[in-house]
CSV table of C-alpha atoms in Angstrom, one decimal:
chain,number,residue,atom,x,y,z
A,1,MET,CA,54.7,119.2,138.7
A,2,THR,CA,57.7,116.9,138.2
A,3,ALA,CA,61.1,118.6,137.9
A,4,GLY,CA,63.0,118.0,134.7
A,5,PRO,CA,66.3,116.1,134.6
A,6,GLY,CA,68.5,119.2,134.6
A,7,PRO,CA,71.0,120.3,132.0
A,8,LEU,CA,73.3,117.7,130.3
A,9,LEU,CA,76.7,118.3,128.7
A,10,ALA,CA,78.4,115.7,126.5
A,11,VAL,CA,82.0,115.7,125.5
A,12,HIS,CA,83.0,113.7,122.4
A,13,ALA,CA,86.2,113.4,120.3
A,14,HIS,CA,84.8,113.6,116.7
A,15,PRO,CA,81.7,114.4,114.8
A,16,ASP,CA,79.5,111.3,114.8
A,17,ASP,CA,80.6,110.2,118.3
A,18,GLU,CA,77.7,112.1,119.7
A,19,THR,CA,75.3,110.0,117.7
A,20,LEU,CA,77.1,106.6,117.9
A,21,ALA,CA,77.9,106.8,121.6
A,22,THR,CA,75.2,108.8,123.3
A,23,GLY,CA,72.6,109.7,120.6
A,24,ALA,CA,69.7,108.0,122.4
A,25,LEU,CA,70.6,109.7,125.7
A,26,LEU,CA,70.9,113.2,124.1
A,27,ALA,CA,67.6,112.8,122.2
A,28,THR,CA,65.8,111.6,125.3
A,29,TRP,CA,67.2,114.5,127.3
A,30,ALA,CA,66.3,117.0,124.7
A,31,ALA,CA,62.8,115.6,124.3
A,32,ALA,CA,62.2,116.0,128.0
A,33,GLY,CA,62.8,119.7,127.5
A,34,ALA,CA,66.1,119.9,129.4
A,35,PRO,CA,69.1,121.9,128.0
A,36,VAL,CA,71.6,119.7,126.2
A,37,THR,CA,75.1,120.9,125.2
A,38,VAL,CA,77.5,118.9,123.0
A,39,VAL,CA,81.2,119.7,122.9
A,40,THR,CA,83.2,118.2,120.0
A,41,CYS,CA,87.0,118.1,120.5
A,42,THR,CA,88.1,117.8,116.8
A,43,ARG,CA,86.5,118.0,113.4
A,44,GLY,CA,87.5,114.5,112.4
A,45,GLU,CA,90.1,115.4,109.7
A,46,ARG,CA,91.7,112.0,109.7
A,47,GLY,CA,88.6,109.8,110.0
A,48,GLU,CA,88.1,106.7,108.0
A,49,VAL,CA,85.9,107.2,104.9
A,50,ILE,CA,83.7,104.2,104.5
A,51,PRO,CA,80.9,105.0,102.0
A,52,PRO,CA,82.1,104.7,98.4
A,53,ALA,CA,80.3,107.9,97.4
A,54,LEU,CA,82.6,109.8,99.8
A,55,ALA,CA,85.8,108.2,98.7
A,56,HIS,CA,87.0,111.5,97.2
A,57,LEU,CA,87.3,112.9,100.8
A,58,GLU,CA,89.9,110.3,101.8
A,59,GLY,CA,93.2,112.0,102.7
A,60,ASP,CA,91.8,115.5,102.2
A,61,GLY,CA,91.7,116.7,105.8
A,62,SER,CA,90.1,120.1,105.2
A,63,ALA,CA,87.4,118.8,102.9
A,64,LEU,CA,86.6,115.8,105.2
A,65,ALA,CA,86.4,118.2,108.2
A,66,ALA,CA,84.0,120.5,106.4
A,67,HIS,CA,81.8,117.5,105.4
A,68,ARG,CA,81.8,116.1,108.9
A,69,GLU,CA,80.9,119.6,110.3
A,70,ARG,CA,77.8,119.6,108.1
A,71,GLU,CA,77.0,116.0,109.1
A,72,LEU,CA,77.3,117.0,112.8
A,73,ALA,CA,75.0,120.0,112.4
A,74,ALA,CA,72.4,117.8,110.8
A,75,ALA,CA,72.8,115.1,113.4
A,76,LEU,CA,72.4,117.6,116.3
A,77,ALA,CA,69.3,119.0,114.7
A,78,ALA,CA,67.8,115.5,114.4
A,79,LEU,CA,68.6,114.8,118.0
A,80,GLY,CA,67.1,118.1,119.2
A,81,VAL,CA,70.3,119.6,120.4
A,82,ALA,CA,70.7,123.3,119.8
A,83,ASP,CA,73.8,124.1,121.9
A,84,HIS,CA,77.1,123.0,120.4
A,85,ALA,CA,80.7,124.1,120.6
A,86,PHE,CA,84.1,122.9,119.3
A,87,LEU,CA,86.5,122.6,122.2
A,88,ASP,CA,89.2,124.6,120.4
A,89,ALA,CA,86.8,127.5,119.8
A,90,LEU,CA,86.1,128.0,123.5
A,91,PRO,CA,88.1,130.7,125.4
A,92,GLY,CA,91.2,129.5,127.0
A,93,ARG,CA,92.8,130.4,130.3
A,94,ASP,CA,93.7,134.1,130.6
A,95,GLY,CA,92.1,134.8,127.3
A,96,ALA,CA,94.3,132.5,125.3
A,97,ALA,CA,93.7,132.6,121.6
A,98,PRO,CA,91.7,129.9,120.0
A,99,ALA,CA,93.7,126.8,119.0
A,100,ARG,CA,93.1,124.2,116.4
A,101,TYR,CA,92.7,120.7,117.8
A,102,GLU,CA,93.1,118.3,114.9
A,103,ASP,CA,92.1,114.6,114.6
A,104,SER,CA,95.1,112.6,115.8
A,105,GLY,CA,94.4,109.7,113.5
A,106,MET,CA,94.9,106.1,114.6
A,107,VAL,CA,96.1,102.7,113.5
A,108,TRP,CA,94.4,99.3,114.0
A,109,LEU,CA,96.5,97.2,116.4
A,110,ALA,CA,94.1,94.3,116.4
A,111,PRO,CA,90.4,93.8,115.3
A,112,GLY,CA,88.4,96.3,117.3
A,113,ARG,CA,91.5,97.8,119.0
A,114,ALA,CA,93.1,101.0,117.9
A,115,GLY,CA,96.3,102.9,118.9
A,116,PRO,CA,98.2,106.1,118.1
A,117,ALA,CA,99.1,106.9,114.5
A,118,PRO,CA,102.9,107.3,114.0
A,119,ASP,CA,102.4,110.4,111.8
A,120,ALA,CA,100.1,112.5,114.1
A,121,GLY,CA,100.7,116.2,113.4
A,122,PRO,CA,101.8,118.9,115.8
A,123,GLY,CA,98.1,120.0,116.2
A,124,ALA,CA,96.9,116.5,117.1
A,125,PHE,CA,94.4,116.6,119.9
A,126,ALA,CA,96.1,113.7,121.7
A,127,ALA,CA,99.2,115.8,122.0
A,128,VAL,CA,97.6,119.0,123.4
A,129,PRO,CA,98.5,119.6,127.1
A,130,VAL,CA,95.5,118.3,129.1
A,131,ASP,CA,95.4,121.4,131.3
A,132,GLU,CA,95.2,123.7,128.3
A,133,ALA,CA,92.2,121.9,126.8
A,134,ALA,CA,90.6,121.3,130.1
A,135,ALA,CA,90.6,125.0,131.1
A,136,ARG,CA,88.5,125.7,128.0
A,137,LEU,CA,86.0,123.0,128.9
A,138,ALA,CA,86.0,123.9,132.6
A,139,THR,CA,85.0,127.5,131.8
A,140,LEU,CA,82.0,126.2,129.8
A,141,LEU,CA,81.1,123.9,132.7
A,142,ARG,CA,80.9,126.8,135.0
A,143,ALA,CA,78.8,128.7,132.5
A,144,ARG,CA,76.4,125.9,131.7
A,145,ARG,CA,76.4,124.3,135.2
A,146,PRO,CA,75.1,120.9,133.9
A,147,ALA,CA,73.5,118.4,136.2
A,148,VAL,CA,75.1,115.6,134.2
A,149,VAL,CA,78.3,115.3,132.1
A,150,VAL,CA,78.8,112.3,129.8
A,151,THR,CA,82.1,111.4,128.0
A,152,ASP,CA,84.1,108.3,127.0
A,153,GLU,CA,85.3,105.8,129.5
A,154,PRO,CA,89.1,105.9,130.3
A,155,GLY,CA,90.1,103.5,127.5
A,156,GLY,CA,88.2,105.5,124.9
A,157,GLY,CA,85.9,102.6,123.9
A,158,TYR,CA,88.3,101.0,121.5
A,159,GLY,CA,91.5,102.8,122.1
A,160,HIS,CA,91.4,105.8,119.7
A,161,PRO,CA,93.9,108.3,121.1
A,162,ASP,CA,91.4,111.2,120.7
A,163,HIS,CA,88.8,109.3,122.7
A,164,VAL,CA,91.3,108.6,125.5
A,165,GLN,CA,92.4,112.2,125.5
A,166,GLY,CA,88.8,113.3,125.5
A,167,HIS,CA,88.2,111.4,128.7
A,168,ARG,CA,91.4,112.9,130.3
A,169,VAL,CA,90.4,116.4,129.3
A,170,ALA,CA,86.8,116.0,130.6
A,171,ALA,CA,88.1,114.5,133.9
A,172,ARG,CA,90.5,117.4,134.5
A,173,ALA,CA,87.9,120.0,133.5
A,174,LEU,CA,85.5,118.6,136.1
A,175,ALA,CA,88.2,119.1,138.7
A,176,LEU,CA,89.1,122.6,137.5
A,177,ALA,CA,85.5,123.7,137.3
A,178,ALA,CA,85.1,122.8,141.0
A,179,ASP,CA,88.3,124.4,142.2
A,180,PRO,CA,88.0,128.0,143.5
A,181,GLU,CA,91.8,128.4,143.0
A,182,ALA,CA,91.8,127.4,139.3
A,183,GLY,CA,91.9,131.0,138.1
A,184,LEU,CA,89.1,130.6,135.6
A,185,ALA,CA,86.1,132.8,134.8
A,186,GLY,CA,82.8,132.1,136.5
A,187,ALA,CA,81.8,130.7,139.9
A,188,PRO,CA,83.2,127.3,140.9
A,189,TYR,CA,80.8,124.5,140.1
A,190,ARG,CA,80.9,120.8,140.9
A,191,VAL,CA,79.0,118.6,138.5
A,192,PRO,CA,76.7,116.2,140.5
A,193,VAL,CA,76.7,113.3,138.1
A,194,VAL,CA,79.4,112.0,135.6
A,195,LEU,CA,78.6,109.2,133.2
A,196,TRP,CA,81.0,107.3,131.0
A,197,SER,CA,80.0,105.9,127.6
A,198,ALA,CA,80.9,102.2,127.7
A,199,VAL,CA,80.1,98.9,126.1
A,200,ASP,CA,79.3,95.7,128.1
A,201,ALA,CA,82.5,93.8,128.4
A,202,ASP,CA,81.1,90.5,127.2
A,203,GLN,CA,79.5,92.2,124.2
A,204,ALA,CA,82.7,93.9,123.3
A,205,ALA,CA,84.7,90.7,123.6
A,206,ALA,CA,82.2,88.9,121.3
A,207,ALA,CA,82.4,91.7,118.8
A,208,GLU,CA,86.2,91.6,118.7
A,209,ARG,CA,86.1,87.8,118.2
A,210,ALA,CA,83.7,88.2,115.3
A,211,LEU,CA,85.5,91.0,113.5
A,212,PRO,CA,88.4,89.0,111.9
A,213,ALA,CA,85.9,86.8,110.1
A,214,ALA,CA,83.9,89.8,108.9
């Protein structure tokens, strides 16, 4: 009998990133019968609204967040993922109360390249102290003990501040989970394999050249 691939845990910034960045990986893992956990860092309150039928959600953070939560639940069901958590709902260090990590927003600096929004609010995920958010994730890592963790690469794919912050938080959480002196609940655990979601450099450059014309 062949052993399964072991549990997988994915960390993503917004609802829909789990599908756009790692959907095939998550579905393949789940189809193999292995446990899959998805952690979403924000509810996407400031995401761009593209379909005309959803234009009424533009600028209405709470309504957009509720809609994206429903989309996320449907997407996870389609992918076969039953274990999901929002990062801010996980217990913090020393029983810290749940926070509310909000979409930080972004601005387009160039075709295919984003940067921080000048009007990010006080609850913006990109402004949350990394150790605070990482302690929440590290406690979950100790509980789930995944064989593989996947998250964004350091540049966040296209520079969105929440994607960049998600990478920082995941990297710090991996270190805290393995540290017996971290002061966190659960036995220390070192994740054997860490994957970064990335796009081939040549393909990304070609896409950025094509975007202005489109």
